Amino acid sequence: MSVEQAVRAGAPVAAVRRARRGRVRPGVLAAAVLLGLILLAALVPSLLAHGSPTDTDPVHALQAPGGAHWFGTDQLGRDVFARVVHGTRYSLAIGAAATGAGVGLAVVWGLAAALSGRFGDAVLMRAADALLALPGLLLALMVVLIAGKGVLGTTIAVAVGTAPGFARVVRAQALVVRRSGYVESAVALGVPRPLIVLRHVLPNTLGPLLVLATVTLGASISTGAALSYLGLGAQPPTPEWGAMLTEGQGFLDQAWWIALFPGLLLVSTVLAVTVVGRHAQARAEGRAAS
């Protein structure tokens, strides 16, 4: 039943609200379709781009976009379209791996804070507050200088940057679950504490955390690209979007397409992930309120 039909039929307010929540806005649908294409490029790049992202051809260097090379060629004659498509895998992998690692670290961090008593809770949460007080990119820069530059170092840096915010969510949910009736009953029955955490506390913290992780994924992708742009992430000739922006900035006056297309894909991906993530968050909050 559509929203208009529900209103005309005199449906209850709750039914109208459910119909409105179930309707997908065109912007969300467009973002989901774009995200699907981006995921396809990341999983099977050869399906969309047949050329190699690293093969050089100096004879055809700095060619403008055209029939032979849709996005033109760079200063070494490499096909920019092939590099952008193959770069999807690296940019998404860094963002997704960093977000996943941040979630894993946050689960341990947040549960330890919620279950370790007042002193342990205070220490762990003050540490989270201290890290959250730093700008995200600055914190990532500090971590990558310790972990080392490259894809692995960038992933660790972005993960550490996202973990404190996730940990606060885990702690808040764990405190609510810990005070619930069924957990108190399990404690009274003598159920071992680790079993209570695994059966009751952990599953009830993962739902809100995964929704938040979906929203945060876009920021993780952009932070990873920013570190690569600064020369601390993926290294040449890896076709990562941030590294491609660095390579293209020196040719903006004569070959604008080298930096334009990876920049457009980066912005589009971050927007698509954020829109879809916020839609998922709104639906989850709506289900929780109903």
GROMACS .gro file of C-alpha atoms in nm:
model
  290
    1MET     CA    1   0.000   0.000   0.000
    2SER     CA    2   0.139   0.340  -0.099
    3VAL     CA    3   0.140   0.639   0.136
    4GLU     CA    4  -0.139   0.810  -0.060
    5GLN     CA    5  -0.355   0.496  -0.054
    6ALA     CA    6  -0.301   0.455   0.318
    7VAL     CA    7  -0.405   0.814   0.386
    8ARG     CA    8  -0.716   0.793   0.165
    9ALA     CA    9  -0.818   0.465   0.325
   10GLY     CA   10  -0.804   0.625   0.668
   11ALA     CA   11  -0.530   0.393   0.789
   12PRO     CA   12  -0.392   0.443   1.138
   13VAL     CA   13  -0.106   0.689   1.179
   14ALA     CA   14   0.138   0.407   1.256
   15ALA     CA   15   0.050   0.236   0.926
   16VAL     CA   16   0.104   0.560   0.733
   17ARG     CA   17   0.440   0.606   0.897
   18ARG     CA   18   0.542   0.251   0.811
   19ALA     CA   19   0.442   0.310   0.449
   20ARG     CA   20   0.649   0.626   0.438
   21ARG     CA   21   0.950   0.449   0.585
   22GLY     CA   22   0.914   0.165   0.335
   23ARG     CA   23   0.920   0.400   0.038
   24VAL     CA   24   1.269   0.445  -0.108
   25ARG     CA   25   1.347   0.797  -0.225
   26PRO     CA   26   1.484   0.837  -0.580
   27GLY     CA   27   1.809   0.979  -0.444
   28VAL     CA   28   1.864   0.673  -0.227
   29LEU     CA   29   1.781   0.442  -0.518
   30ALA     CA   30   2.026   0.626  -0.745
   31ALA     CA   31   2.296   0.603  -0.477
   32ALA     CA   32   2.230   0.230  -0.436
   33VAL     CA   33   2.259   0.171  -0.813
   34LEU     CA   34   2.583   0.370  -0.828
   35LEU     CA   35   2.717   0.181  -0.529
   36GLY     CA   36   2.631  -0.148  -0.701
   37LEU     CA   37   2.831  -0.045  -1.010
   38ILE     CA   38   3.123   0.059  -0.790
   39LEU     CA   39   3.116  -0.276  -0.611
   40LEU     CA   40   3.109  -0.452  -0.949
   41ALA     CA   41   3.416  -0.254  -1.055
   42ALA     CA   42   3.592  -0.348  -0.732
   43LEU     CA   43   3.510  -0.719  -0.758
   44VAL     CA   44   3.550  -0.770  -1.133
   45PRO     CA   45   3.742  -0.471  -1.275
   46SER     CA   46   3.835  -0.658  -1.594
   47LEU     CA   47   3.464  -0.675  -1.681
   48LEU     CA   48   3.452  -0.296  -1.722
   49ALA     CA   49   3.808  -0.211  -1.821
   50HIS     CA   50   3.998  -0.441  -2.055
   51GLY     CA   51   4.329  -0.255  -2.053
   52SER     CA   52   4.603  -0.287  -1.793
   53PRO     CA   53   4.619  -0.009  -1.529
   54THR     CA   54   5.000  -0.021  -1.517
   55ASP     CA   55   5.111  -0.074  -1.878
   56THR     CA   56   5.291   0.235  -2.008
   57ASP     CA   57   5.283   0.374  -2.362
   58PRO     CA   58   5.496   0.691  -2.384
   59VAL     CA   59   5.403   0.741  -2.749
   60HIS     CA   60   5.040   0.807  -2.648
   61ALA     CA   61   5.110   0.998  -2.326
   62LEU     CA   62   4.876   1.280  -2.219
   63GLN     CA   63   4.611   1.201  -2.478
   64ALA     CA   64   4.277   1.372  -2.419
   65PRO     CA   65   3.964   1.161  -2.353
   66GLY     CA   66   3.837   1.000  -2.671
   67GLY     CA   67   3.725   0.680  -2.838
   68ALA     CA   68   4.048   0.488  -2.780
   69HIS     CA   69   4.087   0.606  -2.421
   70TRP     CA   70   3.759   0.715  -2.262
   71PHE     CA   71   3.927   0.903  -1.977
   72GLY     CA   72   4.246   0.987  -2.168
   73THR     CA   73   4.600   0.880  -2.077
   74ASP     CA   74   4.841   1.001  -1.812
   75GLN     CA   75   5.200   1.124  -1.835
   76LEU     CA   76   5.327   0.769  -1.889
   77GLY     CA   77   5.063   0.675  -2.144
   78ARG     CA   78   4.864   0.460  -1.902
   79ASP     CA   79   4.490   0.439  -1.962
   80VAL     CA   80   4.317   0.656  -1.700
   81PHE     CA   81   3.985   0.470  -1.731
   82ALA     CA   82   4.154   0.137  -1.656
   83ARG     CA   83   4.338   0.293  -1.362
   84VAL     CA   84   4.021   0.447  -1.219
   85VAL     CA   85   3.826   0.121  -1.249
   86HIS     CA   86   4.103  -0.091  -1.098
   87GLY     CA   87   4.161   0.174  -0.834
   88THR     CA   88   3.810   0.109  -0.704
   89ARG     CA   89   3.935  -0.216  -0.552
   90TYR     CA   90   4.214  -0.047  -0.357
   91SER     CA   91   4.013   0.250  -0.231
   92LEU     CA   92   3.715   0.039  -0.123
   93ALA     CA   93   3.939  -0.228   0.028
   94ILE     CA   94   4.123   0.025   0.245
   95GLY     CA   95   3.797   0.184   0.362
   96ALA     CA   96   3.617  -0.146   0.424
   97ALA     CA   97   3.913  -0.316   0.595
   98ALA     CA   98   3.975  -0.013   0.815
   99THR     CA   99   3.609   0.009   0.914
  100GLY     CA  100   3.596  -0.363   0.989
  101ALA     CA  101   3.913  -0.346   1.197
  102GLY     CA  102   3.777  -0.041   1.377
  103VAL     CA  103   3.456  -0.231   1.459
  104GLY     CA  104   3.655  -0.526   1.594
  105LEU     CA  105   3.873  -0.303   1.810
  106ALA     CA  106   3.568  -0.108   1.930
  107VAL     CA  107   3.384  -0.423   2.037
  108VAL     CA  108   3.671  -0.524   2.265
  109TRP     CA  109   3.721  -0.165   2.383
  110GLY     CA  110   3.355  -0.089   2.451
  111LEU     CA  111   3.274  -0.421   2.618
  112ALA     CA  112   3.582  -0.392   2.839
  113ALA     CA  113   3.473  -0.045   2.947
  114ALA     CA  114   3.115  -0.151   3.018
  115LEU     CA  115   3.206  -0.465   3.211
  116SER     CA  116   3.529  -0.373   3.390
  117GLY     CA  117   3.391  -0.160   3.671
  118ARG     CA  118   3.390   0.211   3.741
  119PHE     CA  119   3.768   0.266   3.736
  120GLY     CA  120   3.834   0.067   3.421
  121ASP     CA  121   3.537   0.231   3.251
  122ALA     CA  122   3.667   0.577   3.337
  123VAL     CA  123   4.019   0.504   3.211
  124LEU     CA  124   3.907   0.348   2.883
  125MET     CA  125   3.650   0.618   2.806
  126ARG     CA  126   3.890   0.902   2.889
  127ALA     CA  127   4.131   0.746   2.640
  128ALA     CA  128   3.852   0.741   2.381
  129ASP     CA  129   3.767   1.105   2.456
  130ALA     CA  130   4.131   1.205   2.414
  131LEU     CA  131   4.150   1.042   2.072
  132LEU     CA  132   3.813   1.183   1.966
  133ALA     CA  133   3.936   1.533   2.056
  134LEU     CA  134   4.195   1.510   1.778
  135PRO     CA  135   4.094   1.583   1.417
  136GLY     CA  136   4.046   1.254   1.236
  137LEU     CA  137   4.307   1.319   0.965
  138LEU     CA  138   4.563   1.439   1.221
  139LEU     CA  139   4.515   1.123   1.428
  140ALA     CA  140   4.550   0.910   1.114
  141LEU     CA  141   4.870   1.093   1.020
  142MET     CA  142   5.016   1.029   1.365
  143VAL     CA  143   4.932   0.659   1.349
  144VAL     CA  144   5.056   0.605   0.994
  145LEU     CA  145   5.390   0.762   1.085
  146ILE     CA  146   5.424   0.492   1.351
  147ALA     CA  147   5.275   0.201   1.154
  148GLY     CA  148   5.457   0.291   0.834
  149LYS     CA  149   5.332   0.415   0.500
  150GLY     CA  150   5.161   0.192   0.252
  151VAL     CA  151   4.824   0.018   0.226
  152LEU     CA  152   4.863  -0.170   0.556
  153GLY     CA  153   4.976   0.137   0.750
  154THR     CA  154   4.689   0.341   0.606
  155THR     CA  155   4.436   0.073   0.701
  156ILE     CA  156   4.567   0.062   1.058
  157ALA     CA  157   4.563   0.442   1.084
  158VAL     CA  158   4.204   0.476   0.963
  159ALA     CA  159   4.092   0.189   1.188
  160VAL     CA  160   4.242   0.354   1.496
  161GLY     CA  161   4.069   0.679   1.398
  162THR     CA  162   3.725   0.519   1.379
  163ALA     CA  163   3.750   0.288   1.683
  164PRO     CA  164   3.693   0.544   1.965
  165GLY     CA  165   3.355   0.657   1.831
  166PHE     CA  166   3.248   0.298   1.773
  167ALA     CA  167   3.364   0.204   2.124
  168ARG     CA  168   3.134   0.462   2.281
  169VAL     CA  169   2.837   0.311   2.097
  170VAL     CA  170   2.930  -0.041   2.208
  171ARG     CA  171   2.972   0.071   2.569
  172ALA     CA  172   2.636   0.251   2.576
  173GLN     CA  173   2.452  -0.050   2.432
  174ALA     CA  174   2.635  -0.293   2.659
  175LEU     CA  175   2.541  -0.092   2.970
  176VAL     CA  176   2.174  -0.101   2.871
  177VAL     CA  177   2.182  -0.476   2.805
  178ARG     CA  178   2.377  -0.547   3.124
  179ARG     CA  179   2.099  -0.392   3.332
  180SER     CA  180   1.821  -0.578   3.153
  181GLY     CA  181   1.610  -0.840   3.326
  182TYR     CA  182   1.725  -1.142   3.127
  183VAL     CA  183   2.093  -1.065   3.193
  184GLU     CA  184   2.027  -1.023   3.565
  185SER     CA  185   1.838  -1.353   3.561
  186ALA     CA  186   2.129  -1.526   3.388
  187VAL     CA  187   2.368  -1.389   3.651
  188ALA     CA  188   2.139  -1.508   3.929
  189LEU     CA  189   2.128  -1.857   3.775
  190GLY     CA  190   2.507  -1.872   3.778
  191VAL     CA  191   2.564  -1.858   3.402
  192PRO     CA  192   2.937  -1.790   3.340
  193ARG     CA  193   3.013  -1.429   3.258
  194PRO     CA  194   3.184  -1.498   2.922
  195LEU     CA  195   2.877  -1.694   2.811
  196ILE     CA  196   2.648  -1.405   2.910
  197VAL     CA  197   2.862  -1.166   2.708
  198LEU     CA  198   2.860  -1.390   2.400
  199ARG     CA  199   2.491  -1.484   2.414
  200HIS     CA  200   2.327  -1.163   2.532
  201VAL     CA  201   2.552  -0.858   2.547
  202LEU     CA  202   2.751  -0.887   2.223
  203PRO     CA  203   2.460  -0.966   1.984
  204ASN     CA  204   2.260  -0.670   2.115
  205THR     CA  205   2.547  -0.428   2.057
  206LEU     CA  206   2.626  -0.531   1.701
  207GLY     CA  207   2.308  -0.403   1.534
  208PRO     CA  208   2.352  -0.029   1.604
  209LEU     CA  209   2.727  -0.063   1.558
  210LEU     CA  210   2.699  -0.212   1.208
  211VAL     CA  211   2.455   0.060   1.102
  212LEU     CA  212   2.698   0.326   1.227
  213ALA     CA  213   2.983   0.149   1.048
  214THR     CA  214   2.792   0.173   0.719
  215VAL     CA  215   2.758   0.549   0.764
  216THR     CA  216   3.125   0.581   0.862
  217LEU     CA  217   3.253   0.378   0.565
  218GLY     CA  218   3.244   0.684   0.338
  219ALA     CA  219   3.463   0.882   0.577
  220SER     CA  220   3.706   0.589   0.600
  221ILE     CA  221   3.738   0.579   0.221
  222SER     CA  222   3.804   0.953   0.199
  223THR     CA  223   4.058   0.945   0.485
  224GLY     CA  224   4.243   0.658   0.319
  225ALA     CA  225   4.249   0.850  -0.009
  226ALA     CA  226   4.373   1.162   0.172
  227LEU     CA  227   4.666   0.968   0.320
  228SER     CA  228   4.750   0.829  -0.024
  229TYR     CA  229   4.730   1.181  -0.167
  230LEU     CA  230   4.986   1.292   0.093
  231GLY     CA  231   5.216   1.009  -0.014
  232LEU     CA  232   5.162   0.798   0.299
  233GLY     CA  233   4.916   0.543   0.160
  234ALA     CA  234   4.926   0.336  -0.158
  235GLN     CA  235   5.249   0.391  -0.349
  236PRO     CA  236   5.296   0.426  -0.729
  237PRO     CA  237   5.224   0.256  -0.960
  238THR     CA  238   4.928   0.128  -0.755
  239PRO     CA  239   4.613   0.277  -0.917
  240GLU     CA  240   4.459   0.411  -0.595
  241TRP     CA  241   4.241   0.721  -0.631
  242GLY     CA  242   4.428   0.937  -0.379
  243ALA     CA  243   4.764   0.848  -0.532
  244MET     CA  244   4.624   0.924  -0.878
  245LEU     CA  245   4.520   1.270  -0.760
  246THR     CA  246   4.877   1.333  -0.650
  247GLU     CA  247   5.013   1.223  -0.988
  248GLY     CA  248   4.761   1.434  -1.176
  249GLN     CA  249   4.795   1.761  -0.987
  250GLY     CA  250   5.120   1.843  -1.166
  251PHE     CA  251   4.945   1.824  -1.504
  252LEU     CA  252   4.626   2.020  -1.435
  253ASP     CA  253   4.716   2.292  -1.687
  254GLN     CA  254   4.767   2.049  -1.976
  255ALA     CA  255   4.599   1.718  -1.879
  256TRP     CA  256   4.315   1.796  -1.637
  257TRP     CA  257   4.157   1.452  -1.690
  258ILE     CA  258   4.432   1.269  -1.497
  259ALA     CA  259   4.309   1.416  -1.166
  260LEU     CA  260   3.947   1.491  -1.257
  261PHE     CA  261   3.815   1.139  -1.308
  262PRO     CA  262   3.961   0.972  -0.996
  263GLY     CA  263   3.842   1.275  -0.799
  264LEU     CA  264   3.489   1.241  -0.937
  265LEU     CA  265   3.480   0.869  -0.857
  266LEU     CA  266   3.607   0.933  -0.505
  267VAL     CA  267   3.345   1.200  -0.433
  268SER     CA  268   3.067   0.993  -0.594
  269THR     CA  269   3.160   0.683  -0.395
  270VAL     CA  270   3.172   0.867  -0.063
  271LEU     CA  271   2.835   1.032  -0.133
  272ALA     CA  272   2.673   0.705  -0.243
  273VAL     CA  273   2.797   0.515   0.062
  274THR     CA  274   2.689   0.795   0.295
  275VAL     CA  275   2.340   0.825   0.145
  276VAL     CA  276   2.279   0.451   0.158
  277GLY     CA  277   2.422   0.431   0.509
  278ARG     CA  278   2.206   0.714   0.641
  279HIS     CA  279   1.900   0.554   0.482
  280ALA     CA  280   1.981   0.228   0.661
  281GLN     CA  281   2.031   0.420   0.984
  282ALA     CA  282   1.696   0.597   0.949
  283ARG     CA  283   1.516   0.268   0.885
  284ALA     CA  284   1.684   0.104   1.183
  285GLU     CA  285   1.588   0.394   1.410
  286GLY     CA  286   1.232   0.383   1.275
  287ARG     CA  287   1.201   0.011   1.351
  288ALA     CA  288   1.338   0.067   1.700
  289ALA     CA  289   1.087   0.346   1.767
  290SER     CA  290   0.784   0.150   1.640
   0.00000   0.00000   0.00000
